[in-house]
CSV table of C-alpha atoms and ligand atoms in Angstrom, one decimal:
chain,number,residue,atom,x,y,z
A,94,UNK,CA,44.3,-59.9,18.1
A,95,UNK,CA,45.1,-62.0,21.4
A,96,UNK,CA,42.0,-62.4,23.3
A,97,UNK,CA,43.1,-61.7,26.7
A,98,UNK,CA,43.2,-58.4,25.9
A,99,UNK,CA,39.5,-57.9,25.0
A,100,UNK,CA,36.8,-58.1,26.9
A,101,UNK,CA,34.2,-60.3,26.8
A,102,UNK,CA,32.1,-60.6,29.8
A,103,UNK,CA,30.6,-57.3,30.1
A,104,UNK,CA,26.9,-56.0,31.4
A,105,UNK,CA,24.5,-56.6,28.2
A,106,UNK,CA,23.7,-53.1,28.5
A,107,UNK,CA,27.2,-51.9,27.7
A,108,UNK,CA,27.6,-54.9,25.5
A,109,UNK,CA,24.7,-53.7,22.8
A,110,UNK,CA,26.0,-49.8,22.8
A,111,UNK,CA,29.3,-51.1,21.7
A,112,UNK,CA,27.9,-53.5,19.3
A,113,UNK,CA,26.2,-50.0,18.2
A,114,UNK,CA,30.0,-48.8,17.6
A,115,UNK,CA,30.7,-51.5,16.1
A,116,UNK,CA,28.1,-51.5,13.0
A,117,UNK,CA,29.0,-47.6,13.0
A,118,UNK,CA,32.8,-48.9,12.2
A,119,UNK,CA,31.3,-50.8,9.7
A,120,UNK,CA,29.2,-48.5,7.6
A,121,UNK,CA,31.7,-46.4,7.7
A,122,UNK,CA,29.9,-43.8,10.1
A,123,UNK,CA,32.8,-43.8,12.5
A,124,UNK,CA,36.0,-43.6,10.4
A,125,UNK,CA,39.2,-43.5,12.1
A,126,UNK,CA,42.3,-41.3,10.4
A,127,UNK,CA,45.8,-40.8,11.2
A,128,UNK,CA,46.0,-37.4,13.5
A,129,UNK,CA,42.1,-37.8,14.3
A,130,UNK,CA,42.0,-36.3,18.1
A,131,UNK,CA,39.4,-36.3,21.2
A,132,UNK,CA,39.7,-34.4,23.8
A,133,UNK,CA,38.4,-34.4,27.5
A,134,UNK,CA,38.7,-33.0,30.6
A,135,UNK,CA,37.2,-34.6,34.1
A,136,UNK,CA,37.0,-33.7,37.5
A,137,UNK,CA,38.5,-36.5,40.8
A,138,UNK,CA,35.8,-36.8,43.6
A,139,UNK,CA,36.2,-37.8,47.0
A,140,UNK,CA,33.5,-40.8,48.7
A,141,UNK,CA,31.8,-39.7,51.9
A,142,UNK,CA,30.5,-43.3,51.9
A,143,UNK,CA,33.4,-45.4,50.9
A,144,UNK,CA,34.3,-48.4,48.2
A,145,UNK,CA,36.5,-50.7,49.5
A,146,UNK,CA,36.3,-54.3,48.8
A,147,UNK,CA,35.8,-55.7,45.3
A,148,UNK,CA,33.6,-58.5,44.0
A,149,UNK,CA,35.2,-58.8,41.0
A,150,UNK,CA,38.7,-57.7,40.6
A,151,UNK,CA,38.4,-58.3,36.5
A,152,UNK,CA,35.5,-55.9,35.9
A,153,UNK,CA,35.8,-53.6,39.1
A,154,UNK,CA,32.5,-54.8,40.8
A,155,UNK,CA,32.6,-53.0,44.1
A,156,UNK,CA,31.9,-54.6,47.6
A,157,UNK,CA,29.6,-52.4,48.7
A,158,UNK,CA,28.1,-49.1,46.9
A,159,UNK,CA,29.1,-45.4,47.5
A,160,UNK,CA,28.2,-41.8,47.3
A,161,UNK,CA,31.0,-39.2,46.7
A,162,UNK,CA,31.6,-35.5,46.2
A,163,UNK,CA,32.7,-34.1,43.1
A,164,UNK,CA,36.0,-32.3,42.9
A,165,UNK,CA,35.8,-30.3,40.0
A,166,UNK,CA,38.8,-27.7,40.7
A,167,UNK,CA,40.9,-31.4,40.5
A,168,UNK,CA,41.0,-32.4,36.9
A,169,UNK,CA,42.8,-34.7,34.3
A,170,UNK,CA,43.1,-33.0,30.9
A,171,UNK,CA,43.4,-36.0,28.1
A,172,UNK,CA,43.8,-35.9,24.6
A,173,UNK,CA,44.1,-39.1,22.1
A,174,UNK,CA,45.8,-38.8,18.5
A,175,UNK,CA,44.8,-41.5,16.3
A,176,UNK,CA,48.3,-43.3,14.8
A,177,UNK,CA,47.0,-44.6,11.6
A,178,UNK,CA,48.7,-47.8,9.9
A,179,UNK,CA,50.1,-46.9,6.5
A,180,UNK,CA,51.5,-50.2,5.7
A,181,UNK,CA,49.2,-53.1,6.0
A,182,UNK,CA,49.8,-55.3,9.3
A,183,UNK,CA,51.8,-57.8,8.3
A,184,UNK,CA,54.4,-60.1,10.6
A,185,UNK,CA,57.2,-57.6,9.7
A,186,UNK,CA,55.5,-54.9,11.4
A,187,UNK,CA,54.0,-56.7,14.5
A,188,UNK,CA,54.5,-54.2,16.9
A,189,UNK,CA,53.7,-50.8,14.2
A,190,UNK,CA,51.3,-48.4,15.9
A,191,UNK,CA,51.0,-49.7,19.6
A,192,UNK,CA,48.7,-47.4,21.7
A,193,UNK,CA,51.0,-45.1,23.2
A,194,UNK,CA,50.9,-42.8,26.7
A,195,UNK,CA,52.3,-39.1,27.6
A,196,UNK,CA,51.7,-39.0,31.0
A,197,UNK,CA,52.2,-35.1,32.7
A,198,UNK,CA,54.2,-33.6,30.0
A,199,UNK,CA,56.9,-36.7,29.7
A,200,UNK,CA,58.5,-36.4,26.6
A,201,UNK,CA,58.9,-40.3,25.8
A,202,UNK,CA,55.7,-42.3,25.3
A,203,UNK,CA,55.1,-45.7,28.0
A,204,UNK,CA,53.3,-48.6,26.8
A,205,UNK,CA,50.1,-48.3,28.3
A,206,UNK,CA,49.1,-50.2,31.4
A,207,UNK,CA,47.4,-53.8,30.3
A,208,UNK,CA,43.9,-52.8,31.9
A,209,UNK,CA,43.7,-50.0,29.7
A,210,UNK,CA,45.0,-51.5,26.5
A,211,UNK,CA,42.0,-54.0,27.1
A,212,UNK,CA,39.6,-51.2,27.8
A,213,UNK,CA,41.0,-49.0,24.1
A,214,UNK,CA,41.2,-52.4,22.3
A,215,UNK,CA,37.9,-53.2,22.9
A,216,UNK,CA,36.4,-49.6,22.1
A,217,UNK,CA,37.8,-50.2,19.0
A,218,UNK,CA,37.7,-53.4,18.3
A,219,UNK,CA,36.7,-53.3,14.6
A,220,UNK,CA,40.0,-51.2,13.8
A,221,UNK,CA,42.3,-52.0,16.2
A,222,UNK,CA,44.5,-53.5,13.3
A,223,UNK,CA,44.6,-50.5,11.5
A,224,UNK,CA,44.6,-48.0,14.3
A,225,UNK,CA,46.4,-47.5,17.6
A,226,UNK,CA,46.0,-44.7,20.0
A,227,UNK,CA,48.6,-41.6,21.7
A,228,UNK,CA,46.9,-40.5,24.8
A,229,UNK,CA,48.6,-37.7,26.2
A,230,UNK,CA,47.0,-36.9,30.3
A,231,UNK,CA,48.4,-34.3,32.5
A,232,UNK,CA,46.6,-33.4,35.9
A,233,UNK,CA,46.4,-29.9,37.3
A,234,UNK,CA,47.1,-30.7,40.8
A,235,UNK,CA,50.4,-32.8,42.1
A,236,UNK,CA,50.1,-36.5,42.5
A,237,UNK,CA,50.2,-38.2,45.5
A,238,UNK,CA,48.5,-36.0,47.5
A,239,UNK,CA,45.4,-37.7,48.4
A,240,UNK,CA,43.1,-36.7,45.4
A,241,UNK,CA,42.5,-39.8,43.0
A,242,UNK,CA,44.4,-39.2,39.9
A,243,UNK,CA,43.2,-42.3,38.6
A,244,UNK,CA,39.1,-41.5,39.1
A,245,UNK,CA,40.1,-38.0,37.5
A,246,UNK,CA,42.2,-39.9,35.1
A,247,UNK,CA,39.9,-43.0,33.9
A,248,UNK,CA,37.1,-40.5,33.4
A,249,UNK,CA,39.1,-38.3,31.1
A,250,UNK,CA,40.5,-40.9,28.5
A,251,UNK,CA,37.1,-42.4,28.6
A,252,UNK,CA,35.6,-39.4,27.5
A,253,UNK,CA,37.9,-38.2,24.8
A,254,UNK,CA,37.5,-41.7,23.2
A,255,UNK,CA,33.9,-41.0,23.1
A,256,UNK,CA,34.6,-37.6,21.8
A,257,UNK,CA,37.0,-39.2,19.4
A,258,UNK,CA,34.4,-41.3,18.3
A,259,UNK,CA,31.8,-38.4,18.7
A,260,UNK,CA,29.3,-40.2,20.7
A,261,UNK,CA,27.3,-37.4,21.4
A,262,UNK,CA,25.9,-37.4,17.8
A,263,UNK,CA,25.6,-41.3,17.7
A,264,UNK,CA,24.0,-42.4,21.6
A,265,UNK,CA,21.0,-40.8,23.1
A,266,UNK,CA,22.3,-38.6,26.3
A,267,UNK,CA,21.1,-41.7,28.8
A,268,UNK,CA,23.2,-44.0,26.8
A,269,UNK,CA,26.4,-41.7,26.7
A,270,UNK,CA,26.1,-41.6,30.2
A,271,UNK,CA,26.2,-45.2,31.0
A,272,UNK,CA,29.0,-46.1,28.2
A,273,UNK,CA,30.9,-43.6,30.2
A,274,UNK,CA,30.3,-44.5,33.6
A,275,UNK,CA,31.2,-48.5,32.8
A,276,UNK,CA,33.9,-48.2,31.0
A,277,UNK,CA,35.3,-45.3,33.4
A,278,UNK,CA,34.3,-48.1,36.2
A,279,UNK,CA,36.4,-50.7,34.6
A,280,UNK,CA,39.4,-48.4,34.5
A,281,UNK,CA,39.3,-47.3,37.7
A,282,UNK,CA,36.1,-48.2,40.2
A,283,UNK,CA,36.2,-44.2,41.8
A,284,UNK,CA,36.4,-42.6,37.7
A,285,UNK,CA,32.5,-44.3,37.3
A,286,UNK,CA,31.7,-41.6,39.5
A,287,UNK,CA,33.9,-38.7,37.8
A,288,UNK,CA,31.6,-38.7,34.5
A,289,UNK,CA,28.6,-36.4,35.3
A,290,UNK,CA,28.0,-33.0,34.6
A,291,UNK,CA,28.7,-29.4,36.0
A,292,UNK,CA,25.3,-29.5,38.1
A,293,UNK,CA,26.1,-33.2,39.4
A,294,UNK,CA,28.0,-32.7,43.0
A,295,UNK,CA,26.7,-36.0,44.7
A,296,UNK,CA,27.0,-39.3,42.6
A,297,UNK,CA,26.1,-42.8,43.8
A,298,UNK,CA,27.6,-46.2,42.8
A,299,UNK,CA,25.1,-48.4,43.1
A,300,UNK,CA,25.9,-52.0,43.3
A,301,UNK,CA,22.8,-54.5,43.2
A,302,UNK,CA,23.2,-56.8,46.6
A,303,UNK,CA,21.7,-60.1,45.4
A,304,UNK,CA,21.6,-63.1,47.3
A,305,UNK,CA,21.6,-65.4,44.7
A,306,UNK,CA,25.0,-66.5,43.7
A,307,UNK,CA,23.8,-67.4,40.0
A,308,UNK,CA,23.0,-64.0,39.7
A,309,UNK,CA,25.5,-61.8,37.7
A,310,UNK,CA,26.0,-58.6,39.8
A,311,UNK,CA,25.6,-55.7,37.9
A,312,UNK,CA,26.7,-52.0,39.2
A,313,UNK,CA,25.3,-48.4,37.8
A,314,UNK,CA,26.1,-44.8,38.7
A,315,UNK,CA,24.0,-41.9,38.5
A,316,UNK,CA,24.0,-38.5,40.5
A,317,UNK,CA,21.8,-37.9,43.7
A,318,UNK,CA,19.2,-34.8,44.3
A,319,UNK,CA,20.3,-32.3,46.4
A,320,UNK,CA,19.5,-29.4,48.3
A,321,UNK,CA,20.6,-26.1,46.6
A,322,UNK,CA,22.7,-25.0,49.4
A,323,UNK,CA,25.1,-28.0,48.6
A,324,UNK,CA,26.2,-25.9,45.5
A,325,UNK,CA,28.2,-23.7,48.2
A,326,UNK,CA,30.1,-26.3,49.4
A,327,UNK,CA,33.8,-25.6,49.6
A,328,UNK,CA,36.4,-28.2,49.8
A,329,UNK,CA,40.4,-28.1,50.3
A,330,UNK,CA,43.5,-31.0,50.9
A,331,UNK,CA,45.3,-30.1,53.3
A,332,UNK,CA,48.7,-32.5,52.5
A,333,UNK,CA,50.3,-33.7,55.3
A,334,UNK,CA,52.5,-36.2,53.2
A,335,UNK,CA,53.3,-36.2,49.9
A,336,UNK,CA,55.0,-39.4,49.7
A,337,UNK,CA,54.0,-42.2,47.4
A,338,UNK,CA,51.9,-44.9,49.0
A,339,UNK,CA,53.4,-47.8,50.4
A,340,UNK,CA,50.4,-50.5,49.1
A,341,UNK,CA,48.2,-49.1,46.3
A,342,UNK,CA,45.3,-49.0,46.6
A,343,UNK,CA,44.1,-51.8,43.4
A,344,UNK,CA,46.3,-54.1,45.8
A,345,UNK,CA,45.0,-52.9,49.0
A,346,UNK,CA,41.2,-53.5,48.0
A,347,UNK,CA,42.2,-57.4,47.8
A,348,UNK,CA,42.5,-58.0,51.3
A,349,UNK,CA,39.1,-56.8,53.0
A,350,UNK,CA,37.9,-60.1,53.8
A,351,UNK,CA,41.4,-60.9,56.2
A,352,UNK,CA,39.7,-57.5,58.6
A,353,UNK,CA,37.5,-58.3,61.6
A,354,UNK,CA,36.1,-55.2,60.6
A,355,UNK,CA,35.2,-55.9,57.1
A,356,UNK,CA,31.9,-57.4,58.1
A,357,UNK,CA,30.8,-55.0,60.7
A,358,UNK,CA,31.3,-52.1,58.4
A,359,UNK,CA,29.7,-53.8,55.4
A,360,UNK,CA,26.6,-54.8,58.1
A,361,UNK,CA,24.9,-51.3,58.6
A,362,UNK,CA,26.5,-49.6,55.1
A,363,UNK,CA,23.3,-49.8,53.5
A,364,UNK,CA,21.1,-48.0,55.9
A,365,UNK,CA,23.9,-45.4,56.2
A,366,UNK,CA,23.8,-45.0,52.5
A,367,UNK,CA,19.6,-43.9,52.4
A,368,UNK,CA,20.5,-41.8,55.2
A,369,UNK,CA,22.9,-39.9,53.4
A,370,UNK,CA,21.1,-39.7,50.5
A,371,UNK,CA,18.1,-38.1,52.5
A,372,UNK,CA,20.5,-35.9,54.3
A,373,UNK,CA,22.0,-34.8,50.8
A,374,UNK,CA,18.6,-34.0,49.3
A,375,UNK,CA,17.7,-32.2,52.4
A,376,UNK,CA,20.6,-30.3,53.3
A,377,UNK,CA,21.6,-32.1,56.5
A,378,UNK,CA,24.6,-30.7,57.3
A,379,UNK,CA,24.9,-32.3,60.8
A,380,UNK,CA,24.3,-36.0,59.4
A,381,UNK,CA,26.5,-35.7,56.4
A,382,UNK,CA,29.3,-34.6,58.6
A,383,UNK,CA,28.5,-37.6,60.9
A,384,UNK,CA,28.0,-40.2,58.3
A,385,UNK,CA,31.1,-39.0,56.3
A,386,UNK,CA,33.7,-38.8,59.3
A,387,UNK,CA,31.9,-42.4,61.0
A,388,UNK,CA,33.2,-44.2,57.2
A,389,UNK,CA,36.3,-42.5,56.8
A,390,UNK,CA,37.3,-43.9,60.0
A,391,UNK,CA,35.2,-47.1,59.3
A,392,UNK,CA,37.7,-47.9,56.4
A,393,UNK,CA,40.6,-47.0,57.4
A,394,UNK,CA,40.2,-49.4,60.4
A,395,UNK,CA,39.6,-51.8,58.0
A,396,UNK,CA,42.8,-50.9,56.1
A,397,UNK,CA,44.4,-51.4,59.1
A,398,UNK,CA,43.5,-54.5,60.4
A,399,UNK,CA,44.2,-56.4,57.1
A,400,UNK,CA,46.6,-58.7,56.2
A,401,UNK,CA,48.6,-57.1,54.9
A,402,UNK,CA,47.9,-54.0,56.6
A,403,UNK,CA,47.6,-50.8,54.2
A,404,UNK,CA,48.4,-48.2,57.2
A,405,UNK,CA,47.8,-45.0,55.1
A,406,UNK,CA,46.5,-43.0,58.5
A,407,UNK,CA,50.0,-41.3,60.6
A,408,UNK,CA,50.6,-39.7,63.6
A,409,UNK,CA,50.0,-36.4,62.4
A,410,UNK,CA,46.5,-37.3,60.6
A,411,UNK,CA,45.3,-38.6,64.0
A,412,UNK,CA,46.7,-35.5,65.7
A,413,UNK,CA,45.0,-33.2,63.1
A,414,UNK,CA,41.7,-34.7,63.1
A,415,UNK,CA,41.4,-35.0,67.1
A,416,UNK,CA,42.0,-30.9,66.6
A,417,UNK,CA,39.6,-30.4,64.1
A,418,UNK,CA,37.0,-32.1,65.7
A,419,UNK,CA,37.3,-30.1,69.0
A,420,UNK,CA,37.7,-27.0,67.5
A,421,UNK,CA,34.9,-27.7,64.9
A,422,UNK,CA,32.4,-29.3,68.0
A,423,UNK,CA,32.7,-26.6,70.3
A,424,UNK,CA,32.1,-23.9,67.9
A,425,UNK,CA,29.4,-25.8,66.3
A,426,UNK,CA,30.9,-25.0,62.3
A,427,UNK,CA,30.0,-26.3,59.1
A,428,UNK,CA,32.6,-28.3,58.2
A,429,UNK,CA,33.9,-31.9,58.4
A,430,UNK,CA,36.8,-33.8,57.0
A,431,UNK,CA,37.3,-37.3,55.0
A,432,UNK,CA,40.5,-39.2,54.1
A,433,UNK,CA,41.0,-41.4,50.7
A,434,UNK,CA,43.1,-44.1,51.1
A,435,UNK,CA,46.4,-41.8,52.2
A,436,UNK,CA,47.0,-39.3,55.4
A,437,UNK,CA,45.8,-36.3,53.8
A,438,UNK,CA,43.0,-35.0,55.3
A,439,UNK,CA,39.8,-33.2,52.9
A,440,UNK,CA,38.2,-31.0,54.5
A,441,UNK,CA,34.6,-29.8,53.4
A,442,UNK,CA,33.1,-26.7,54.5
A,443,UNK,CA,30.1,-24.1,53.9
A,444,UNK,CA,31.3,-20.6,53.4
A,445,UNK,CA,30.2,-19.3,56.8
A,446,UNK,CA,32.8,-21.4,58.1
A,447,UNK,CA,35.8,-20.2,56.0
A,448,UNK,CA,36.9,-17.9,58.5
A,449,UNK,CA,37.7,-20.6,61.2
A,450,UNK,CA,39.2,-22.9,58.5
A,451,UNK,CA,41.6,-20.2,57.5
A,452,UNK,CA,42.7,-19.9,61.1
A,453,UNK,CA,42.6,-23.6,61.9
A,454,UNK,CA,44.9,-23.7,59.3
A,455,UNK,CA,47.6,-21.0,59.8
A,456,UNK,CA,47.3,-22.5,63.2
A,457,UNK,CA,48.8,-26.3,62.1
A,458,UNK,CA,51.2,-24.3,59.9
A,459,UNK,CA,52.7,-22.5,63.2
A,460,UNK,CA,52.5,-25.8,65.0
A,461,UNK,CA,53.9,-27.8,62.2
A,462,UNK,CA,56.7,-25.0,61.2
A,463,UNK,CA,55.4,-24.9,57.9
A,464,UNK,CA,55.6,-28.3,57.0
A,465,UNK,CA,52.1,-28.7,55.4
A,466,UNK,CA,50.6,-27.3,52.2
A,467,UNK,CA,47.0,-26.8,51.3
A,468,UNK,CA,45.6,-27.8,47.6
A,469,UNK,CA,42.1,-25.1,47.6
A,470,UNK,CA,39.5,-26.9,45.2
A,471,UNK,CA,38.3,-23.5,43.4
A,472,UNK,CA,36.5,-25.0,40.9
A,473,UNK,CA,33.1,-26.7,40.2
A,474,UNK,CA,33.1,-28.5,37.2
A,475,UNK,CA,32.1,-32.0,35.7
A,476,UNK,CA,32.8,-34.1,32.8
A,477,UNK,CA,33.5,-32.0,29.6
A,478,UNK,CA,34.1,-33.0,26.1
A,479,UNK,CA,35.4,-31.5,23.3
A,480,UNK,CA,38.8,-29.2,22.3
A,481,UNK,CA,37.1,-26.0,23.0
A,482,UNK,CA,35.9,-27.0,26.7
A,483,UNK,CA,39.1,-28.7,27.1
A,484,UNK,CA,41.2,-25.5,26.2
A,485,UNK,CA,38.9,-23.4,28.2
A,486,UNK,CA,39.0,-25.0,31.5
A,487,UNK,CA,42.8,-25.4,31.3
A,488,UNK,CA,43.5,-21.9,31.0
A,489,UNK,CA,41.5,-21.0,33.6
A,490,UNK,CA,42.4,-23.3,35.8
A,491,UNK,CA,46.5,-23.3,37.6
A,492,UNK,CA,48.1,-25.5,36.0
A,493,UNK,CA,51.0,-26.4,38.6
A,494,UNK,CA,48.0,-27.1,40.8
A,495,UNK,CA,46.9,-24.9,43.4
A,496,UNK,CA,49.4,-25.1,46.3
A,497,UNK,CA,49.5,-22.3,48.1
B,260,PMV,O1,39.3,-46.3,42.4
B,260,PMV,P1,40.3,-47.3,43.1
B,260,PMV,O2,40.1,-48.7,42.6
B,260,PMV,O3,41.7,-46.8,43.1
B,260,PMV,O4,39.9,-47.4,44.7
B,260,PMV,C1,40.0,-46.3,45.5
B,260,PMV,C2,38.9,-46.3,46.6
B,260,PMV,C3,39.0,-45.2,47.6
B,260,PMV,O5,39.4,-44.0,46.9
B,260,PMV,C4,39.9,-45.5,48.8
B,260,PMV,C5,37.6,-44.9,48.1
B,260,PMV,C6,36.6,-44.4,47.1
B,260,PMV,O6,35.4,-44.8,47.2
B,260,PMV,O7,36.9,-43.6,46.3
């Protein structure tokens, strides 16, 4: 197998679980079939403190750490079919059984991306000569529309490999956990945060801030107490533009250091970070609101005053947030918005509040003639493995995502 498409230099935590697959390949503990499946299904989340800014572009080491929301109505449904060699490998059949990907009911496989070739080859190392992967991923809500397919997405394949591999029977629950979170993390940096449970609404990235250069820098993700009244919390899109974005945003996160602004957000990030974490645990509604808006902005003026400049923020994001926030102030609601890296605006609410969403809303429709739609997040739901979870959610959930 060609090297570059395994990786090597990965935490030694994650390093021993796999060498744990590894033996179970070899005593035949994990065996890998033709038409062997996995199945998962995972939820996107939105950061209220941001990550923007790597320190490592190979392995998805962020800049700074964050803290998001889950969004478990937002989900990736993957399942991967094991395509088992029948012929020896030989240099006739170089290219028999390449890992394949259905993405949103296509009907012809893609060769997968090369970042997640690396990711499935080294999984697998042991067999990869014998075995290749179909992954077939559809999301329930459209793309391009400011939720982060690829957290949602990362998290899923991630998980039906280990359910592939049935991880459950072979890790302790600790260990499944963090073979989750990295490998989601090296996939996609937001999908680290996308692999917790139903219960898990607030998850923090953690990224150790050493001084020392020699240092390797190490990142881990876990979920943050909260108060109870959290579990209440509503969330919508409402999509101002559904176009594709102009810079993604794995390009965008390479030019932080060319902002002026880079620095000054990075310089009080931490501090915000225990502060929301203490407003989380006890239900500060007033601080989360502040905290969340002050980053969203934060980044995106960093975004903006790149080189190049990823200008995701429009006219009519500006123009909705000024309303929102004078509306929302002088009423004194529970609510407040965030953006991702596009001009769609979240917006995240307690129920007592529904009622002045609902006419904030038909109120932009009249003023915009129609011309926005809202996605409604109406379900809580984390990680789940397994064919029967991953039937069950579906059908419950709309599966042309829920525009209304
Ligand atoms: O997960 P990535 O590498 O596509 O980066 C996305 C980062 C933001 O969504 C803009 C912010 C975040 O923390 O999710």
């Amino acid at each position: 197998m060609n090297n570059e498409l395994i990786y090597t230099d990965l935490p030694p935590k994650l390093i021993e679980l796999n060498q744990i697959i590894y033996k179970l390949f070899d005593s035949k503990k994990i065996f890998l079939q033709n038409g062997d499946l996995g199945f998962a299904s995972a939820p996107s989340n939105i950061a209220l403190v941001k990550y923007w800014g790597k320190k490592d572009n190979e392995l998805q080491l962020p800049l700074n750490s964050s803290i998001s929301f889950t969004l478990g109505g937002f989900r990736a449904f993957t399942k991967v079919t094991v395509q088992g060699r029948i012929v020896e490998k030989s240099e006739n059949h170089p290219s028999l059984f390449k890992h394949k990907l259905f993405l949103n009911n296509e009907k012809t496989g893609t060769k997968i991306p090369t970042k997640m070739e690396k990711i499935v080859n080294t999984i697998l190392f042991p067999c990869t000569h014998s075995v290749a992967l179909e992954i077939t991923s559809e999301n329930n809500f459209p793309t391009a529309c400011g939720i982060a397919s690829s957290a949602a997405g990362y998290a899923a394949l991630i998980g039906s490999i280990a359910d592939l591999l049935q991880l459950e029977k072979h890790f302790s629950k600790e260990e499944l956990q963090y073979w989750l979170a990295q490998w989601a993390r090296i996939g996609s940096g937001s999908a680290t945060r996308s692999v917790f449970s139903i219960e898990d609404y607030f998850v923090k990235w953690n990224v150790e801030n050493s001084a020392s250069e020699i240092k390797k820098i190490y990142s881990d993700t876990f979920p943050i107490k909260y108060d109870s009244k959290w579990s209440n919390l509503k969330h919508l899109v409402i999509v101002l533009d559904s176009s594709e974005k102009m810079l993604s945003s794995s390009e965008g996160h390479k030019f932080v250091h060319t902002s002026p602004f880079q620095n000054i957000r990075l310089a009080g990030l931490n501090s915000k970070l225990d502060i929301l974490e203490q407003a989380i645990a006890k239900y500060d509604f007033k601080k989360v609101q502040e905290i969340s808006e002050e980053d969203a902005i934060l980044m995106h003026a960093v975004m903006q005053t790149s080189s190049p400049k990823a200008c995701y923020f429009n006219h009519d994001t500006s123009e909705i947030i000024k309303a929102f926030m004078e509306d929302r102030n002088r009423l004194q609601i529970e609510a407040f918005w965030t953006l991702d890296a596009g001009p769609n605006l979240h917006i995240l609410y307690m129920p007592s509040a529904t009622t002045f969403i609902e006419d904030f809303i038909n109120n932009w429709k009249i003023k915009k003639s129609g011309h926005i739609q809202i996605l409604k997040n109406n379900y809580s739901g984390g990680l789940m493995l397994g064919k029967s979870n991953f039937y069950e959610i579906k059908n419950k959930l709309n599966f042309t995502g829920t525009l209304a």
